[in-house]
Amino acid sequence: MTPAWRHLPRALRLETSSPWTPKTCPSLSRAFWRSVTKLGLHTKPRMPPCDFTPERYQSMPYSRVLEVYREHLSPELVYFPEPLLLHQGHMQWLFDHEGNRYLDFFSGIVTVSVGHCHPKVNAVAQKQLGRLWHTSALFFHPPIHEYAEKLSALLPDPLKVIFLVNSGSEANDLAMLMARAHSKNTDIISFRGAYHGCSPYTIGLSNVGQFKMTLPGAVGCQSTMCPDVFRGPWGGSHCRDSPVQTIRKCSCAPDCCHAEDQYIEQFKDTLSTCVGKSIAGFFAEPIQGVNGFVQYPKGFLKEAFQLVRERGGVCIADEVQTGFGRLGSHFWGFQTHGVLPDIVTMAKGIGNGFPMAAVVTTPEIAKSLAKCVLHFNTFGGNPMACAIGSAVLEVIKEEKLQENSQEVGTYLLLKLAKLQDEFEIIGDVRGKGLMIGIEMVKDKTSRQPLPREEVSQIHEDCRQMGLIVGRGGLFSQTFRIAPSLCITKPEADFAVDVFRAAVTQHMERRAK
């Protein structure tokens, strides 16, 4: 039987009395813990146990991996000064090439919904792999019909026509085409800070600076002010559908929101000045993803959808990050706003990491698309994807993962919110279910973003202690927390302890 200490990350193993001596590791060394002790952190967060032992890594040496990356792979955003070389995953855990264990609180950019290599999903995938990989949409195969029946049952009428594709960008591409084909208009509105993909078409909808091109982009895409009640010009203490509100104060009555009224006026201004009298549509993430899990004031989307429809446009809910029970209270993010979209796009958690996405719409809009173009997708809805998609839906239901997201997510959110009172540089804690943002600031009065290099130090310290979190926001100032829906309260406690230790270490380092 593998001893319990074997499952602790290397840095944490140094606490044990075991005679086992870890190999020297620059990123998880005794020097790191000595520096922590010098800075006044006398207790090291202890990682919860894990009954899984990873296989021994036997592939390329790390140095060769770096060479191949520099010489042959496209340059992309990579986390950490010394990028992680991940080898194996099990549920909420990741293991690197040296056997270090990490609690994954970003789930492959909000993608691994039910856990890395979930046993049931793995078994279904292996069974289908031995039966039929691919046919194309020219032929019937049972997995696609079984999946369509299961997915459609989870969506309200009249959202019953499903188009299966391979990625979120591809899904939003198709949704843009649907909106224009149905409305016979061109202009589409999206929020500043929105991310809807980086294909040549959807990049026009994505309004995050680093994804914008200096080359000509998509035509007919217009941005509007993001109703961000923390960083935006208006916000108060009752705006969000969340257990945690902003530090900003207001005198609004419970049934009205001054911030929502002001942001709607900005939306009306966009409709009056930036688009034609008739528009094609409006894209909105129920909670913004790449922009740092930004929430809008309650009631905003309901009123915005009405204004869009008055202009002949359709309303698109981008559920790529928010769908499949992640928000806890509802299966779909749009349901938390009390709205019914005309088109819903989904990806990421739909396949637990397998390339899969979908667009769901009404029969009427589907007919409009068919009159305009013959839609065909070689790999969309392939037998492997559909079998895995069905297994994911079954696991979410059987293991009550939506309910777990609500319970553990709220527990985690409230514990993280207490850190706001401890640290001046934690400006905002927000979110719903297991989609939580922690926005770092220079100080709570100015709400100016904490410099990127300081956020990076905290990010790296979390990694050193065995916790992986994401980054987001226009200035990369927000930590994004979105673990697989299977996490437990002890793991949430560990994550909070690590984050507190990392911020404390940073504040003491700053003081020196």
Short mmCIF file of C-alpha atoms in Angstrom, two decimals, residues 23-453:
data_model
loop_
_atom_site.label_atom_id
_atom_site.label_comp_id
_atom_site.label_asym_id
_atom_site.label_seq_id
_atom_site.Cartn_x
_atom_site.Cartn_y
_atom_site.Cartn_z
CA LYS A 23 15.03 15.04 -5.55
CA THR A 24 16.15 18.62 -5.85
CA CYS A 25 13.43 20.65 -7.60
CA PRO A 26 14.02 24.37 -8.18
CA SER A 27 10.30 25.15 -8.10
CA LEU A 28 9.48 23.14 -4.97
CA SER A 29 12.62 23.36 -2.88
CA ARG A 30 13.55 23.70 0.78
CA ALA A 31 14.64 27.22 -0.08
CA PHE A 32 11.01 28.07 -0.86
CA TRP A 33 9.82 26.93 2.55
CA ARG A 34 12.75 28.65 4.29
CA SER A 35 11.67 31.89 2.63
CA VAL A 36 8.09 31.29 3.78
CA THR A 37 9.24 30.77 7.37
CA LYS A 38 11.39 33.91 7.29
CA LEU A 39 8.37 35.88 6.16
CA GLY A 40 6.38 34.75 9.16
CA LEU A 41 4.29 31.89 7.75
CA HIS A 42 4.86 29.15 10.30
CA THR A 43 2.21 26.67 9.21
CA LYS A 44 2.19 25.13 5.78
CA PRO A 45 -1.19 24.30 4.24
CA ARG A 46 -1.57 20.53 4.31
CA MET A 47 -2.97 18.99 1.14
CA PRO A 48 -5.94 16.61 1.55
CA PRO A 49 -5.22 12.94 0.87
CA CYS A 50 -5.61 11.24 -2.49
CA ASP A 51 -5.84 7.48 -3.01
CA PHE A 52 -4.46 7.58 -6.56
CA THR A 53 -0.85 6.89 -7.53
CA PRO A 54 0.27 8.23 -10.94
CA GLU A 55 2.25 6.22 -13.43
CA ARG A 56 5.94 6.94 -13.65
CA TYR A 57 6.77 9.57 -16.29
CA GLN A 58 8.82 8.03 -19.10
CA SER A 59 8.62 10.54 -21.95
CA MET A 60 10.87 13.43 -23.09
CA PRO A 61 13.12 15.11 -20.52
CA TYR A 62 11.94 18.55 -19.48
CA SER A 63 14.81 20.29 -21.26
CA ARG A 64 13.86 18.64 -24.57
CA VAL A 65 10.20 19.58 -24.07
CA LEU A 66 11.25 23.24 -23.80
CA GLU A 67 13.35 22.96 -26.97
CA VAL A 68 10.48 21.44 -28.96
CA TYR A 69 8.13 24.14 -27.68
CA ARG A 70 10.47 26.94 -28.76
CA GLU A 71 11.32 25.42 -32.14
CA HIS A 72 8.13 23.77 -33.36
CA LEU A 73 5.02 24.93 -31.48
CA SER A 74 3.12 28.17 -31.98
CA PRO A 75 3.87 30.74 -29.27
CA GLU A 76 0.97 30.83 -26.83
CA LEU A 77 0.23 32.07 -23.34
CA VAL A 78 1.91 29.69 -20.87
CA TYR A 79 1.49 29.93 -17.10
CA PHE A 80 4.44 30.26 -14.71
CA PRO A 81 8.12 31.17 -15.22
CA GLU A 82 8.89 27.45 -15.31
CA PRO A 83 5.93 25.99 -17.25
CA LEU A 84 4.32 22.92 -15.74
CA LEU A 85 4.84 19.66 -17.61
CA LEU A 86 1.72 17.73 -16.71
CA HIS A 87 1.73 13.97 -16.98
CA GLN A 88 -1.48 12.56 -15.54
CA GLY A 89 -4.82 13.59 -14.07
CA HIS A 90 -7.28 11.97 -11.69
CA MET A 91 -10.56 13.71 -10.82
CA GLN A 92 -9.62 17.07 -9.20
CA TRP A 93 -5.89 16.26 -9.14
CA LEU A 94 -3.04 16.79 -11.59
CA PHE A 95 0.45 15.26 -11.49
CA ASP A 96 3.53 16.70 -13.16
CA HIS A 97 6.45 14.83 -14.71
CA GLU A 98 8.21 14.61 -11.34
CA GLY A 99 5.22 13.19 -9.51
CA ASN A 100 4.22 16.42 -7.73
CA ARG A 101 0.49 16.57 -7.03
CA TYR A 102 -1.64 19.68 -7.57
CA LEU A 103 -5.22 20.54 -6.73
CA ASP A 104 -6.61 21.75 -10.05
CA PHE A 105 -8.84 24.76 -9.43
CA PHE A 106 -8.97 25.86 -13.07
CA SER A 107 -9.96 22.54 -14.70
CA GLY A 108 -8.23 23.11 -18.02
CA ILE A 109 -9.74 26.61 -18.44
CA VAL A 110 -13.18 25.73 -17.03
CA THR A 111 -13.38 22.56 -19.14
CA VAL A 112 -12.99 19.41 -17.02
CA SER A 113 -16.48 19.42 -15.58
CA VAL A 114 -16.79 16.04 -13.83
CA GLY A 115 -13.11 15.35 -13.08
CA HIS A 116 -9.96 14.35 -14.94
CA CYS A 117 -10.24 10.85 -16.41
CA HIS A 118 -13.53 10.18 -14.62
CA PRO A 119 -13.89 6.36 -14.42
CA LYS A 120 -17.35 6.23 -16.00
CA VAL A 121 -16.48 8.66 -18.80
CA ASN A 122 -13.24 6.77 -19.44
CA ALA A 123 -15.07 3.43 -19.63
CA VAL A 124 -17.64 4.78 -22.09
CA ALA A 125 -14.92 6.34 -24.24
CA GLN A 126 -12.91 3.09 -24.32
CA LYS A 127 -16.00 1.06 -25.24
CA GLN A 128 -16.93 3.42 -28.07
CA LEU A 129 -13.30 3.54 -29.22
CA GLY A 130 -13.46 -0.19 -29.81
CA ARG A 131 -16.76 0.02 -31.68
CA LEU A 132 -16.80 3.05 -33.99
CA TRP A 133 -14.74 6.24 -34.06
CA HIS A 134 -16.07 8.18 -36.99
CA THR A 135 -18.62 8.11 -39.78
CA SER A 136 -19.60 11.77 -40.57
CA ALA A 137 -23.04 13.33 -40.55
CA LEU A 138 -23.92 11.53 -43.79
CA PHE A 139 -24.85 8.43 -41.78
CA PHE A 140 -26.85 7.68 -38.66
CA HIS A 141 -25.24 6.21 -35.56
CA PRO A 142 -26.95 5.64 -32.18
CA PRO A 143 -24.71 7.86 -30.00
CA ILE A 144 -25.74 11.08 -31.76
CA HIS A 145 -29.47 10.39 -31.40
CA GLU A 146 -29.11 9.28 -27.80
CA TYR A 147 -27.17 12.43 -26.98
CA ALA A 148 -29.56 14.76 -28.80
CA GLU A 149 -32.47 13.33 -26.83
CA LYS A 150 -30.68 13.78 -23.49
CA LEU A 151 -29.43 17.31 -24.19
CA SER A 152 -32.73 18.61 -25.58
CA ALA A 153 -34.52 17.39 -22.44
CA LEU A 154 -32.38 19.80 -20.40
CA LEU A 155 -33.40 22.89 -22.39
CA PRO A 156 -36.74 24.73 -22.29
CA ASP A 157 -39.06 25.01 -25.28
CA PRO A 158 -38.60 26.09 -28.02
CA LEU A 159 -34.83 25.47 -27.77
CA LYS A 160 -34.91 21.98 -29.25
CA VAL A 161 -32.83 21.95 -32.47
CA ILE A 162 -29.19 20.93 -31.94
CA PHE A 163 -26.18 21.53 -34.16
CA LEU A 164 -23.08 19.65 -32.98
CA VAL A 165 -19.63 21.13 -33.64
CA ASN A 166 -16.14 20.88 -32.11
CA SER A 167 -15.25 24.03 -30.14
CA GLY A 168 -16.69 27.12 -28.53
CA SER A 169 -15.33 29.39 -31.26
CA GLU A 170 -16.93 27.19 -33.90
CA ALA A 171 -20.24 27.20 -32.02
CA ASN A 172 -20.25 30.99 -31.79
CA ASP A 173 -19.28 31.27 -35.46
CA LEU A 174 -22.38 29.27 -36.33
CA ALA A 175 -24.56 31.28 -33.93
CA MET A 176 -23.44 34.50 -35.63
CA LEU A 177 -24.43 33.05 -39.00
CA MET A 178 -27.79 31.93 -37.62
CA ALA A 179 -28.52 35.37 -36.18
CA ARG A 180 -27.77 37.09 -39.48
CA ALA A 181 -29.62 34.53 -41.58
CA HIS A 182 -32.74 34.79 -39.42
CA SER A 183 -32.82 38.56 -38.91
CA LYS A 184 -31.46 39.44 -42.38
CA ASN A 185 -29.39 42.06 -40.56
CA THR A 186 -25.65 42.38 -39.92
CA ASP A 187 -24.87 44.20 -36.67
CA ILE A 188 -24.16 42.10 -33.59
CA ILE A 189 -23.48 43.58 -30.14
CA SER A 190 -21.28 42.13 -27.40
CA PHE A 191 -19.91 43.45 -24.12
CA ARG A 192 -16.50 45.00 -23.65
CA GLY A 193 -14.46 42.38 -21.85
CA ALA A 194 -16.41 39.61 -23.58
CA TYR A 195 -14.69 36.56 -25.00
CA HIS A 196 -16.59 34.52 -27.60
CA GLY A 197 -13.68 32.91 -29.44
CA CYS A 198 -10.63 33.79 -31.50
CA SER A 199 -11.56 32.53 -34.95
CA PRO A 200 -11.46 35.18 -37.71
CA TYR A 201 -15.25 35.53 -37.35
CA THR A 202 -15.75 35.50 -33.57
CA ILE A 203 -12.74 37.64 -32.80
CA GLY A 204 -14.92 40.60 -33.71
CA LEU A 205 -17.14 39.74 -30.74
CA SER A 206 -14.24 39.24 -28.32
CA ASN A 207 -13.36 42.52 -26.67
CA VAL A 208 -10.28 41.66 -24.64
CA GLY A 209 -7.22 43.59 -25.81
CA GLN A 210 -4.76 40.72 -26.13
CA PHE A 211 -7.12 38.91 -28.52
CA LYS A 212 -7.66 41.90 -30.80
CA MET A 213 -5.84 42.05 -34.13
CA THR A 214 -4.20 44.95 -35.94
CA LEU A 215 -5.48 43.35 -39.16
CA PRO A 216 -9.02 43.92 -40.46
CA GLY A 217 -11.44 41.77 -38.47
CA ALA A 218 -15.05 40.68 -38.61
CA VAL A 219 -17.53 43.18 -40.02
CA GLY A 220 -20.63 44.34 -38.16
CA CYS A 221 -19.49 43.63 -34.58
CA GLN A 222 -20.08 46.42 -32.06
CA SER A 223 -19.13 46.56 -28.40
CA THR A 224 -21.10 48.04 -25.54
CA MET A 225 -20.18 48.89 -21.95
CA CYS A 226 -19.84 45.89 -19.66
CA PRO A 227 -22.15 46.36 -16.65
CA ASP A 228 -19.36 45.55 -14.17
CA VAL A 229 -20.63 46.59 -10.75
CA PHE A 230 -17.16 46.45 -9.17
CA ARG A 231 -14.89 48.12 -11.73
CA GLY A 232 -17.48 50.03 -13.78
CA PRO A 233 -18.78 53.54 -13.06
CA TRP A 234 -21.85 52.26 -11.18
CA GLY A 235 -22.28 49.55 -8.60
CA GLY A 236 -23.62 48.96 -5.14
CA SER A 237 -24.11 46.52 -2.34
CA HIS A 238 -27.14 44.60 -3.68
CA CYS A 239 -26.44 44.30 -7.42
CA ARG A 240 -25.32 40.74 -7.96
CA ASP A 241 -26.95 37.34 -7.93
CA SER A 242 -24.31 36.04 -5.54
CA PRO A 243 -23.85 35.33 -1.84
CA VAL A 244 -21.12 38.01 -1.94
CA GLN A 245 -21.60 41.62 -3.00
CA THR A 246 -19.15 44.40 -3.85
CA ILE A 247 -17.52 46.65 -1.27
CA ARG A 248 -19.29 49.60 -2.93
CA LYS A 249 -22.23 51.04 -1.05
CA CYS A 250 -25.60 52.23 -2.34
CA SER A 251 -28.95 53.38 -1.04
CA CYS A 252 -31.05 51.30 -3.44
CA ALA A 253 -34.19 49.59 -2.18
CA PRO A 254 -34.17 45.78 -2.47
CA ASP A 255 -36.44 45.83 -5.55
CA CYS A 256 -34.56 48.46 -7.57
CA CYS A 257 -30.98 48.99 -8.73
CA HIS A 258 -29.60 52.36 -9.74
CA ALA A 259 -26.55 50.70 -11.33
CA GLU A 260 -28.75 48.49 -13.52
CA ASP A 261 -30.68 51.55 -14.70
CA GLN A 262 -27.49 53.41 -15.61
CA TYR A 263 -25.99 50.48 -17.51
CA ILE A 264 -29.24 50.00 -19.45
CA GLU A 265 -29.02 53.65 -20.49
CA GLN A 266 -25.55 52.93 -21.84
CA PHE A 267 -26.92 49.94 -23.73
CA LYS A 268 -29.66 52.12 -25.22
CA ASP A 269 -27.00 54.62 -26.25
CA THR A 270 -25.16 51.87 -28.15
CA LEU A 271 -28.39 50.93 -29.91
CA SER A 272 -29.00 54.58 -30.84
CA THR A 273 -25.52 55.48 -32.06
CA CYS A 274 -23.46 52.43 -33.08
CA VAL A 275 -25.77 50.08 -34.99
CA GLY A 276 -28.52 50.27 -37.59
CA LYS A 277 -32.19 50.59 -36.80
CA SER A 278 -32.44 46.82 -37.12
CA ILE A 279 -29.79 44.47 -35.75
CA ALA A 280 -28.90 40.80 -36.05
CA GLY A 281 -28.33 39.98 -32.42
CA PHE A 282 -26.70 40.32 -29.03
CA PHE A 283 -24.18 37.90 -27.49
CA ALA A 284 -23.77 37.63 -23.72
CA GLU A 285 -22.01 35.25 -21.36
CA PRO A 286 -24.22 34.82 -18.25
CA ILE A 287 -21.03 35.52 -16.29
CA GLN A 288 -18.03 36.81 -18.22
CA GLY A 289 -15.26 34.23 -18.34
CA VAL A 290 -11.94 35.57 -19.63
CA ASN A 291 -12.66 39.00 -18.14
CA GLY A 292 -12.41 37.57 -14.63
CA PHE A 293 -15.85 36.08 -13.90
CA VAL A 294 -17.63 39.44 -13.99
CA GLN A 295 -21.29 39.46 -12.93
CA TYR A 296 -23.90 41.94 -14.15
CA PRO A 297 -26.59 43.65 -12.08
CA LYS A 298 -29.73 41.60 -11.55
CA GLY A 299 -32.34 42.34 -14.19
CA PHE A 300 -29.91 43.75 -16.75
CA LEU A 301 -30.01 40.89 -19.26
CA LYS A 302 -33.79 40.65 -19.12
CA GLU A 303 -34.17 44.30 -20.09
CA ALA A 304 -31.33 44.16 -22.65
CA PHE A 305 -32.90 41.11 -24.35
CA GLN A 306 -36.19 42.99 -24.70
CA LEU A 307 -34.43 45.99 -26.29
CA VAL A 308 -32.60 43.73 -28.75
CA ARG A 309 -35.79 41.98 -29.83
CA GLU A 310 -37.48 45.34 -30.38
CA ARG A 311 -34.74 45.97 -32.97
CA GLY A 312 -35.38 42.66 -34.73
CA GLY A 313 -32.35 40.93 -33.24
CA VAL A 314 -31.96 37.54 -31.61
CA CYS A 315 -30.41 36.93 -28.20
CA ILE A 316 -27.53 34.48 -27.83
CA ALA A 317 -26.42 33.04 -24.49
CA ASP A 318 -22.80 31.89 -24.59
CA GLU A 319 -22.78 29.03 -22.06
CA VAL A 320 -19.30 27.80 -22.97
CA GLN A 321 -18.04 28.39 -19.41
CA THR A 322 -21.24 28.72 -17.37
CA GLY A 323 -23.27 25.73 -18.51
CA PHE A 324 -23.73 22.16 -17.25
CA GLY A 325 -24.46 22.97 -13.60
CA ARG A 326 -21.36 25.00 -12.87
CA LEU A 327 -23.35 27.85 -11.30
CA GLY A 328 -25.10 25.49 -8.90
CA SER A 329 -28.55 27.00 -8.62
CA HIS A 330 -29.40 26.23 -12.27
CA PHE A 331 -28.13 23.98 -15.04
CA TRP A 332 -27.72 26.90 -17.46
CA GLY A 333 -26.40 30.36 -16.70
CA PHE A 334 -29.19 32.11 -18.63
CA GLN A 335 -31.71 30.63 -16.19
CA THR A 336 -30.09 32.59 -13.35
CA HIS A 337 -31.06 35.81 -15.17
CA GLY A 338 -34.67 34.77 -15.78
CA VAL A 339 -34.30 35.02 -19.57
CA LEU A 340 -34.97 32.71 -22.51
CA PRO A 341 -32.42 33.10 -25.32
CA ASP A 342 -33.09 32.39 -28.98
CA ILE A 343 -29.76 30.59 -29.39
CA VAL A 344 -27.53 28.88 -26.82
CA THR A 345 -23.89 27.95 -27.47
CA MET A 346 -21.98 25.47 -25.33
CA ALA A 347 -18.58 23.76 -25.24
CA LYS A 348 -15.80 23.03 -22.70
CA GLY A 349 -17.63 21.16 -19.90
CA ILE A 350 -19.93 19.48 -22.43
CA GLY A 351 -17.27 16.83 -23.10
CA ASN A 352 -15.13 17.00 -19.93
CA GLY A 353 -12.15 17.96 -22.08
CA PHE A 354 -13.01 15.99 -25.21
CA PRO A 355 -13.34 18.32 -28.26
CA MET A 356 -17.07 18.90 -28.49
CA ALA A 357 -19.49 21.82 -28.71
CA ALA A 358 -23.08 22.55 -29.65
CA VAL A 359 -25.47 25.25 -30.78
CA VAL A 360 -29.10 24.88 -29.72
CA THR A 361 -31.82 27.02 -31.21
CA THR A 362 -35.49 27.16 -32.18
CA PRO A 363 -37.04 25.36 -35.18
CA GLU A 364 -37.79 28.77 -36.70
CA ILE A 365 -34.17 29.95 -36.60
CA ALA A 366 -32.93 26.55 -37.79
CA LYS A 367 -35.20 26.87 -40.86
CA SER A 368 -33.85 30.35 -41.56
CA LEU A 369 -30.31 28.96 -41.57
CA ALA A 370 -31.32 26.10 -43.90
CA LYS A 371 -32.72 28.61 -46.41
CA CYS A 372 -29.44 30.51 -46.35
CA VAL A 373 -26.81 27.77 -46.37
CA LEU A 374 -26.32 24.01 -46.19
CA HIS A 375 -24.62 23.54 -42.84
CA PHE A 376 -22.24 20.58 -42.67
CA ASN A 377 -19.56 19.55 -40.19
CA THR A 378 -17.24 16.60 -40.76
CA PHE A 379 -16.41 15.88 -37.13
CA GLY A 380 -19.32 17.51 -35.30
CA GLY A 381 -21.45 14.91 -33.53
CA ASN A 382 -18.99 12.06 -34.11
CA PRO A 383 -19.65 8.79 -32.23
CA MET A 384 -16.83 9.34 -29.74
CA ALA A 385 -17.92 12.87 -28.80
CA CYS A 386 -21.58 11.93 -28.43
CA ALA A 387 -20.88 8.85 -26.30
CA ILE A 388 -18.65 10.93 -24.02
CA GLY A 389 -21.20 13.77 -23.93
CA SER A 390 -23.91 11.36 -22.80
CA ALA A 391 -21.65 9.94 -20.09
CA VAL A 392 -20.90 13.46 -18.80
CA LEU A 393 -24.63 14.24 -18.50
CA GLU A 394 -25.22 10.95 -16.67
CA VAL A 395 -22.38 11.61 -14.21
CA ILE A 396 -23.63 15.14 -13.45
CA LYS A 397 -27.04 13.69 -12.60
CA GLU A 398 -25.96 10.48 -10.81
CA GLU A 399 -23.32 12.16 -8.66
CA LYS A 400 -25.45 15.27 -8.02
CA LEU A 401 -22.64 17.51 -9.23
CA GLN A 402 -24.86 20.53 -9.82
CA GLU A 403 -25.97 20.30 -6.19
CA ASN A 404 -22.35 19.86 -5.12
CA SER A 405 -21.41 22.96 -7.08
CA GLN A 406 -24.06 24.92 -5.21
CA GLU A 407 -23.10 23.61 -1.76
CA VAL A 408 -19.31 23.53 -1.99
CA GLY A 409 -19.17 26.60 -4.26
CA THR A 410 -21.13 28.73 -1.80
CA TYR A 411 -19.01 27.41 1.08
CA LEU A 412 -15.81 28.29 -0.80
CA LEU A 413 -17.10 31.68 -1.91
CA LEU A 414 -18.01 32.74 1.63
CA LYS A 415 -14.63 31.60 2.98
CA LEU A 416 -12.77 33.51 0.28
CA ALA A 417 -14.91 36.59 0.94
CA LYS A 418 -13.57 36.69 4.52
CA LEU A 419 -10.09 37.22 3.06
CA GLN A 420 -11.31 40.57 1.74
CA ASP A 421 -11.44 41.83 5.31
CA GLU A 422 -7.91 40.59 5.97
CA PHE A 423 -6.13 42.01 2.92
CA GLU A 424 -6.28 45.48 1.38
CA ILE A 425 -5.18 44.10 -2.01
CA ILE A 426 -8.21 41.79 -2.36
CA GLY A 427 -10.68 44.19 -3.90
CA ASP A 428 -13.53 41.90 -4.90
CA VAL A 429 -14.66 38.33 -4.42
CA ARG A 430 -17.55 37.36 -6.66
CA GLY A 431 -19.26 34.50 -8.38
CA LYS A 432 -21.81 31.76 -8.15
CA GLY A 433 -21.43 28.03 -7.66
CA LEU A 434 -17.96 26.95 -8.74
CA MET A 435 -17.22 30.00 -10.87
CA ILE A 436 -15.43 32.44 -8.56
CA GLY A 437 -13.31 35.51 -9.25
CA ILE A 438 -10.86 37.20 -6.85
CA GLU A 439 -9.90 40.63 -8.15
CA MET A 440 -6.60 42.01 -6.87
CA VAL A 441 -6.17 45.78 -6.45
CA LYS A 442 -3.56 48.27 -5.27
CA ASP A 443 -6.04 49.37 -2.62
CA LYS A 444 -9.78 49.21 -2.06
CA THR A 445 -10.27 52.97 -2.37
CA SER A 446 -8.87 53.40 -5.88
CA ARG A 447 -9.75 49.87 -7.07
CA GLN A 448 -6.82 50.17 -9.47
CA PRO A 449 -5.56 46.75 -10.60
CA LEU A 450 -2.64 45.22 -8.77
CA PRO A 451 0.39 45.27 -11.11
CA ARG A 452 0.66 42.16 -13.26
CA GLU A 453 4.07 41.19 -11.85
#
